[in-house]
Coordinates of C-alpha atoms and ligand atoms in Angstrom, one line a residue:
M1 CA -0.1 0.0 -0.1
T2 CA 1.5 3.5 -1.2
K3 CA -0.9 5.9 -0.7
L4 CA -0.4 7.9 2.4
L5 CA -3.9 8.3 3.2
L6 CA -4.8 4.5 3.2
R7 CA -1.4 4.1 5.1
A8 CA -2.6 6.5 7.9
L9 CA -6.4 4.8 7.7
A10 CA -4.9 1.7 8.5
G11 CA -3.0 2.8 11.5
E12 CA 0.7 3.7 10.5
T13 CA 2.3 6.9 12.3
L14 CA 3.8 8.5 9.3
P15 CA 7.1 11.2 9.4
V16 CA 4.8 13.7 7.3
P17 CA 0.6 13.4 7.6
P18 CA -1.3 12.8 4.2
V19 CA -3.2 16.1 3.9
W20 CA -6.8 16.8 2.2
L21 CA -9.1 19.8 3.0
M22 CA -12.8 19.4 3.6
R23 CA -14.5 21.5 0.7
Q24 CA -11.2 21.9 -1.1
A25 CA -13.2 22.0 -4.5
G26 CA -15.1 25.3 -4.3
R27 CA -15.6 29.3 -4.5
Y28 CA -12.2 29.8 -3.2
L29 CA -10.6 28.9 -6.5
P30 CA -11.1 30.8 -9.4
E31 CA -10.9 27.5 -11.7
Y32 CA -14.1 26.2 -10.1
R33 CA -16.1 29.3 -10.2
A34 CA -15.2 29.0 -14.0
T35 CA -16.3 25.5 -14.4
R36 CA -19.3 26.4 -11.8
A37 CA -20.2 29.4 -14.4
E38 CA -20.0 27.0 -17.5
A39 CA -22.5 24.1 -15.5
G40 CA -24.9 26.8 -15.1
D41 CA -25.4 26.2 -11.3
F42 CA -24.5 24.0 -8.3
L43 CA -26.7 21.1 -9.3
K44 CA -26.0 21.2 -12.6
L45 CA -22.0 20.8 -11.7
C46 CA -23.0 18.0 -9.3
Y47 CA -25.0 16.2 -11.9
N48 CA -22.6 16.6 -15.0
P49 CA -19.7 14.0 -14.7
D50 CA -17.1 15.8 -16.9
L51 CA -17.5 19.0 -15.2
A52 CA -17.6 17.3 -11.8
T53 CA -14.6 15.3 -12.3
E54 CA -12.9 18.1 -13.6
V55 CA -13.3 20.2 -10.1
T56 CA -12.7 17.2 -8.1
L57 CA -9.5 17.1 -9.9
Q58 CA -8.8 21.1 -9.7
P59 CA -7.3 21.3 -5.8
I60 CA -5.4 18.1 -6.5
R61 CA -3.4 19.6 -9.9
R62 CA -2.8 22.9 -7.7
F63 CA -2.2 21.6 -4.3
G64 CA -0.9 17.9 -4.7
L65 CA -2.9 16.9 -2.1
D66 CA -3.0 13.4 -0.8
A67 CA -6.8 13.1 -1.5
A68 CA -9.6 13.8 -3.8
I69 CA -13.2 14.1 -2.5
L70 CA -15.9 13.3 -4.8
F71 CA -17.7 16.6 -5.9
A72 CA -21.3 16.1 -4.9
D73 CA -23.7 16.8 -2.0
I74 CA -25.0 15.4 0.9
L75 CA -28.3 16.6 -0.2
L76 CA -28.3 14.6 -3.4
V77 CA -29.8 11.6 -1.3
P78 CA -33.0 13.5 -0.1
Q79 CA -33.6 14.5 -3.7
A80 CA -33.1 10.9 -5.1
L81 CA -35.6 9.9 -2.3
G82 CA -38.2 12.3 -4.1
A83 CA -37.7 15.5 -2.1
D84 CA -37.6 18.9 -4.1
L85 CA -34.0 20.2 -3.8
W86 CA -33.0 23.6 -5.0
F87 CA -30.4 26.2 -4.3
E88 CA -31.1 29.9 -3.4
T89 CA -28.4 32.1 -4.5
G90 CA -26.6 33.6 -1.4
E91 CA -28.8 31.8 0.8
G92 CA -28.3 28.0 0.8
P93 CA -30.1 24.8 0.0
R94 CA -33.9 24.5 0.2
L95 CA -36.1 21.3 0.2
S96 CA -39.8 20.1 0.5
T97 CA -40.2 19.3 4.2
I98 CA -41.2 16.3 5.6
T99 CA -43.1 17.0 8.7
S100 CA -46.2 14.2 8.6
A101 CA -46.0 10.2 8.3
A102 CA -47.8 11.0 5.1
D103 CA -45.1 13.0 4.0
L104 CA -42.7 10.0 4.5
A105 CA -44.9 7.6 2.8
R106 CA -44.6 10.0 -0.6
L107 CA -40.8 9.4 -0.3
K108 CA -39.5 6.6 -2.9
P109 CA -38.2 3.4 -1.4
A110 CA -34.3 3.4 -0.7
D111 CA -33.4 1.2 -3.7
A112 CA -34.9 3.6 -6.0
I113 CA -32.2 6.3 -5.7
H114 CA -29.9 5.1 -8.6
D115 CA -31.7 6.3 -11.4
T116 CA -31.1 10.1 -10.2
L117 CA -27.7 8.8 -8.8
A118 CA -26.4 7.1 -11.7
P119 CA -24.5 10.5 -12.9
I120 CA -22.5 10.6 -9.4
Y121 CA -21.3 7.0 -9.7
Q122 CA -20.0 8.0 -13.5
T123 CA -18.0 10.9 -12.1
V124 CA -17.0 8.6 -9.5
R125 CA -15.8 6.4 -12.1
Q126 CA -14.0 8.8 -14.2
V127 CA -11.9 10.5 -11.3
A128 CA -11.0 6.9 -10.3
A129 CA -9.6 6.3 -13.8
A130 CA -7.7 10.2 -13.8
L131 CA -6.2 10.4 -10.6
P132 CA -2.4 10.5 -9.8
P133 CA -1.5 6.9 -8.3
E134 CA -0.5 8.4 -5.3
T135 CA -3.9 9.9 -4.5
A136 CA -6.3 8.5 -2.5
F137 CA -10.2 9.2 -3.7
I138 CA -12.7 9.5 -0.8
G139 CA -16.4 8.9 -1.5
F140 CA -18.9 10.3 1.1
A141 CA -22.5 11.0 2.2
G142 CA -24.3 13.0 5.0
A143 CA -25.2 10.8 8.3
P144 CA -28.9 10.4 8.5
W145 CA -28.9 12.8 11.5
T146 CA -27.8 15.8 9.7
V147 CA -29.5 15.1 6.3
A148 CA -32.9 14.3 8.3
T149 CA -32.5 17.8 9.8
Y150 CA -32.6 19.1 6.4
M151 CA -35.3 17.4 4.9
I152 CA -37.4 17.9 7.9
A153 CA -36.7 22.0 8.1
G154 CA -36.3 22.3 4.5
R155 CA -33.3 24.3 4.8
G156 CA -30.4 24.7 7.0
T157 CA -31.2 25.7 11.0
P158 CA -29.0 27.0 13.4
D159 CA -30.2 24.8 15.8
Q160 CA -32.0 21.9 14.0
A161 CA -35.3 22.9 15.9
P162 CA -37.6 21.3 13.4
A163 CA -36.1 17.9 13.7
H164 CA -35.9 18.0 17.5
A165 CA -39.6 19.3 17.2
L166 CA -40.6 16.0 15.0
K167 CA -38.7 13.8 17.1
T168 CA -40.4 14.9 20.2
A169 CA -43.6 15.1 18.4
D170 CA -43.8 11.9 16.4
R171 CA -40.5 9.7 17.3
A172 CA -41.8 6.7 15.2
T173 CA -42.1 9.1 11.9
F174 CA -38.7 10.4 12.7
A175 CA -37.0 7.1 13.7
A176 CA -38.5 5.7 10.3
L177 CA -37.5 8.8 8.5
I178 CA -33.6 7.7 9.8
E179 CA -34.2 4.4 8.8
R180 CA -35.1 5.3 5.2
I181 CA -32.0 7.8 5.0
A182 CA -29.5 5.0 6.5
D183 CA -30.8 2.2 4.1
A184 CA -30.1 4.6 1.1
T185 CA -26.9 5.6 2.5
V186 CA -25.7 2.5 2.3
L187 CA -26.8 1.7 -1.2
Y188 CA -25.2 5.0 -2.2
L189 CA -21.6 4.5 -0.8
S190 CA -21.6 0.8 -1.7
E191 CA -22.3 2.0 -5.3
Q192 CA -19.5 4.8 -5.2
V193 CA -16.9 2.0 -3.8
K194 CA -18.5 -0.1 -6.7
A195 CA -17.4 3.0 -9.0
G196 CA -14.1 3.2 -7.4
A197 CA -14.0 5.3 -4.2
E198 CA -11.2 3.8 -1.9
V199 CA -12.4 5.7 1.4
V200 CA -16.0 6.7 2.6
K201 CA -16.8 9.6 4.9
L202 CA -20.2 10.2 6.7
F203 CA -20.7 14.0 7.2
D204 CA -22.6 14.2 10.8
S205 CA -22.7 18.2 10.5
W206 CA -25.3 18.5 13.0
A207 CA -24.0 15.7 15.5
G208 CA -23.6 18.1 18.4
S209 CA -27.0 19.0 19.1
L210 CA -28.0 15.6 19.5
H211 CA -27.5 15.0 23.8
G212 CA -27.8 11.8 25.8
Q213 CA -29.9 8.7 24.4
D214 CA -30.4 10.8 21.2
F215 CA -26.9 10.7 20.4
D216 CA -26.7 7.1 21.0
D217 CA -30.2 6.5 19.0
F218 CA -29.6 8.8 15.8
A219 CA -26.0 9.8 15.9
L220 CA -23.9 6.7 16.8
A221 CA -26.6 4.1 16.0
P222 CA -27.2 4.8 12.4
T223 CA -23.3 5.5 12.1
R224 CA -22.6 2.0 13.3
R225 CA -25.1 0.4 11.0
I226 CA -24.1 1.8 7.8
I227 CA -20.6 1.2 8.6
A228 CA -21.2 -2.5 9.6
E229 CA -23.1 -2.9 6.4
L230 CA -20.3 -1.7 4.3
K231 CA -17.8 -3.1 5.6
R232 CA -19.8 -6.7 5.1
L233 CA -20.1 -5.9 1.3
H234 CA -16.7 -4.2 1.0
P235 CA -14.4 -5.9 3.6
G236 CA -11.3 -3.6 4.7
L237 CA -13.0 -0.6 3.2
P238 CA -11.8 2.5 5.4
V239 CA -14.6 4.7 6.8
I240 CA -14.4 8.5 8.3
A241 CA -16.5 9.8 10.6
F242 CA -17.2 13.4 11.3
P243 CA -19.9 13.8 14.6
R244 CA -19.0 17.6 14.2
E245 CA -19.5 19.2 17.7
A246 CA -19.9 15.8 19.7
G247 CA -17.6 17.0 22.2
P248 CA -17.1 14.6 25.1
R249 CA -19.2 11.9 23.4
Y250 CA -16.2 11.9 20.7
Q251 CA -14.5 9.7 23.3
G252 CA -15.4 6.0 22.4
F253 CA -17.1 6.9 18.9
A254 CA -14.6 5.0 16.8
R255 CA -14.8 2.0 18.9
A256 CA -18.5 2.1 19.2
T257 CA -19.1 2.6 15.5
G258 CA -16.5 1.0 13.4
A259 CA -15.2 3.9 12.0
D260 CA -11.5 4.1 11.1
C261 CA -10.8 7.6 11.5
L262 CA -12.2 10.4 13.7
A263 CA -12.7 13.9 11.9
L264 CA -12.3 16.6 14.7
D265 CA -14.1 20.1 14.6
T266 CA -12.6 23.1 16.0
S267 CA -13.6 22.7 19.3
V268 CA -11.8 19.9 20.1
S269 CA -8.2 20.6 22.0
A270 CA -5.9 18.5 19.7
Q271 CA -3.8 17.7 23.2
W272 CA -7.4 16.1 24.7
A273 CA -7.5 14.3 21.2
A274 CA -4.2 13.0 20.6
E275 CA -4.9 11.8 24.5
H276 CA -8.4 10.4 24.4
L277 CA -9.2 9.9 20.4
Q278 CA -5.9 8.6 18.8
V279 CA -5.5 5.6 21.4
D280 CA -8.5 3.9 19.1
G281 CA -7.0 5.2 15.6
C282 CA -6.3 8.0 13.0
V283 CA -7.8 11.2 13.7
Q284 CA -8.1 14.2 11.0
G285 CA -9.2 17.6 11.4
N286 CA -8.9 20.1 13.6
L287 CA -7.3 23.4 12.1
D288 CA -9.5 26.4 12.2
P289 CA -10.6 27.1 8.6
K290 CA -9.9 30.8 9.3
R291 CA -6.5 30.2 8.9
M292 CA -6.8 29.9 5.1
V293 CA -7.7 33.4 5.0
T294 CA -5.6 34.8 7.6
G295 CA -2.4 32.7 6.7
G296 CA 0.8 34.3 7.7
A297 CA 3.3 33.2 10.5
A298 CA 0.3 32.3 12.8
L299 CA -0.8 30.0 10.3
V300 CA 2.7 28.2 9.9
S301 CA 2.6 27.7 13.6
E302 CA -0.7 26.5 14.2
V303 CA 0.1 23.8 11.2
R304 CA 3.0 22.7 13.2
R305 CA 1.3 22.5 16.6
I306 CA -1.6 20.4 15.3
R307 CA 1.1 18.2 13.6
D308 CA 3.2 17.8 16.2
A309 CA 0.2 17.3 18.9
F310 CA -0.7 14.0 16.9
S311 CA 2.9 12.8 15.3
G312 CA 2.6 10.4 17.9
G313 CA 0.0 8.2 16.1
P314 CA -1.9 7.8 12.8
H315 CA -3.1 11.5 11.5
I316 CA -4.4 12.9 8.7
F317 CA -4.2 16.7 7.9
N318 CA -7.4 18.2 7.7
L319 CA -9.6 21.7 8.7
G320 CA -11.9 21.5 11.4
H321 CA -14.4 22.3 8.9
G322 CA -15.0 22.9 5.3
I323 CA -12.9 25.8 3.8
T324 CA -14.7 29.1 3.2
P325 CA -15.2 31.2 0.2
D326 CA -12.8 34.0 1.0
A327 CA -10.4 32.0 1.9
D328 CA -6.8 32.5 -0.1
P329 CA -5.5 29.9 -2.3
A330 CA -1.9 30.8 -1.5
N331 CA -2.4 29.8 2.1
V332 CA -3.5 26.3 1.1
A333 CA -0.2 26.0 -0.5
L334 CA 1.7 27.6 2.5
L335 CA -0.4 24.6 4.5
V336 CA 0.9 21.7 2.3
E337 CA 4.3 23.2 2.2
T338 CA 4.8 23.7 5.8
L339 CA 3.8 20.4 6.6
R340 CA 6.1 18.6 4.0
G341 CA 8.6 21.0 3.6
Ligands
LIG401 O1 -15.3 18.4 0.4 C1 -15.7 18.6 -0.5 O2 -14.8 19.6 -1.5 C2 -16.7 17.7 -1.3 C3 -17.8 18.3 -2.1 C4 -18.7 18.8 -0.6 C5 -19.9 19.9 -0.8 N1 -20.8 19.6 -0.2 C6 -20.0 20.9 -2.1 C7 -20.5 21.8 -1.9 C8 -19.0 17.9 0.6 C9 -18.5 16.8 1.2 C10 -20.5 18.7 0.9 C11 -20.9 18.2 2.2 C12 -22.1 19.1 2.7 N2 -23.2 19.4 2.1 C13 -22.4 19.2 4.2 C14 -21.6 18.6 5.5 C15 -20.4 19.2 5.5 C16 -20.4 20.5 6.2 O3 -20.1 21.4 5.6 O4 -20.7 20.8 7.6 C17 -23.9 20.1 4.1 C18 -24.3 20.3 5.4 C19 -24.0 20.3 2.9 C20 -25.4 21.2 2.7 C21 -24.9 22.2 1.7 N3 -24.4 22.5 0.5 C22 -25.2 23.9 2.1 C23 -25.6 23.7 3.5 C24 -24.4 24.5 1.3 C25 -24.8 26.3 1.3 C26 -23.8 26.4 1.9 C27 -22.5 27.1 0.8 O5 -21.4 26.7 1.3 O6 -22.8 27.7 0.1 C28 -24.4 23.6 0.1 C29 -23.6 24.2 -1.3 C30 -22.3 23.4 -1.6 N4 -21.5 22.2 -1.4 C31 -21.2 24.4 -2.3 C32 -20.0 23.1 -2.6 C33 -18.7 23.5 -3.2 C34 -21.2 25.5 -2.7 C35 -22.1 25.6 -3.7 C36 -21.9 26.9 -4.9 O7 -21.0 26.4 -5.6 O8 -22.4 27.8 -4.8

């Protein structure tokens, strides 16, 4: 195994950690903005295999990162299940809402997703064929809770209140929605792996708003089931889990779910994570995305601090959340140079 990212995921401690960045293909890159303009809009870009392949490869060409991540979105699964989906410019995603058993009954069965998602599998095949031999390829999906928060509210919400409200008012419908998303996620990720993804990542961006038994039932348990089913279908498949803002619930999450790597947000201290999380396997993340805007000597020292904190075990260098549109590409280059130089 020569790809550094796969070696780190297998538990190897490397002298220089492999590096990639969440949202590494995006609006901070002029070449992304040009391809997006050519596609017309964000969803057309996601469903155009040639253009989605192009934007997946752009940050690899520019920075020589150790992994490419499929260019798509976590909200394509709700769309494939029959939800209406569109993006309001400058605001974010909008979906038709699921607030009752009747709404849930109108969704398609999980195994009906492939017609809609076929172009995504084609993108995976094209990226896999085009990547340099040293670059690993990451597929992804949203975790059920995070996807459900968008499906229930019909948009991003600061506190996920509509999803919490449905969970309280009609736990059976809520649990059935989580199950439907989990079933679809297994099928979706399994097709990505068949098409050439070597690693998969589950984004649970709103895991931090679940507490106590709810965290166990709706963040941990669906993640555990998805990982178990994927590993049964694809023995040895490495999985990265991102239960963002889980705080103390990060501890034991990898062991409980079977994840090979935990992606860390910016609120976790690297020192604590090295002591309490890295003992269970690989960790990734933690650098504040704002450092990609501000750069300078402070970026260099932050990169070194995080690298040194995790130098005693398997580590993938990454941000604690997605890179933002106001990031300076030169700061990404500086990050990579600092790590490898
Ligand atoms: O990391 C990558 O480069 C791969 C592609 C990727 C995108 N979205 C592309 C995207 C990935 C892995 C995602 C995940 C995603 N999408 C998450 C989970 C991760 C996280 O950030 O917490 C969520 C919650 C979404 C839903 C979503 N998609 C929102 C809320 C938005 C609007 C916010 C924004 O940044 O505009 C998107 C749009 C989106 N997804 C963009 C990109 C590059 C911007 C679209 C554009 O070009 O205008």
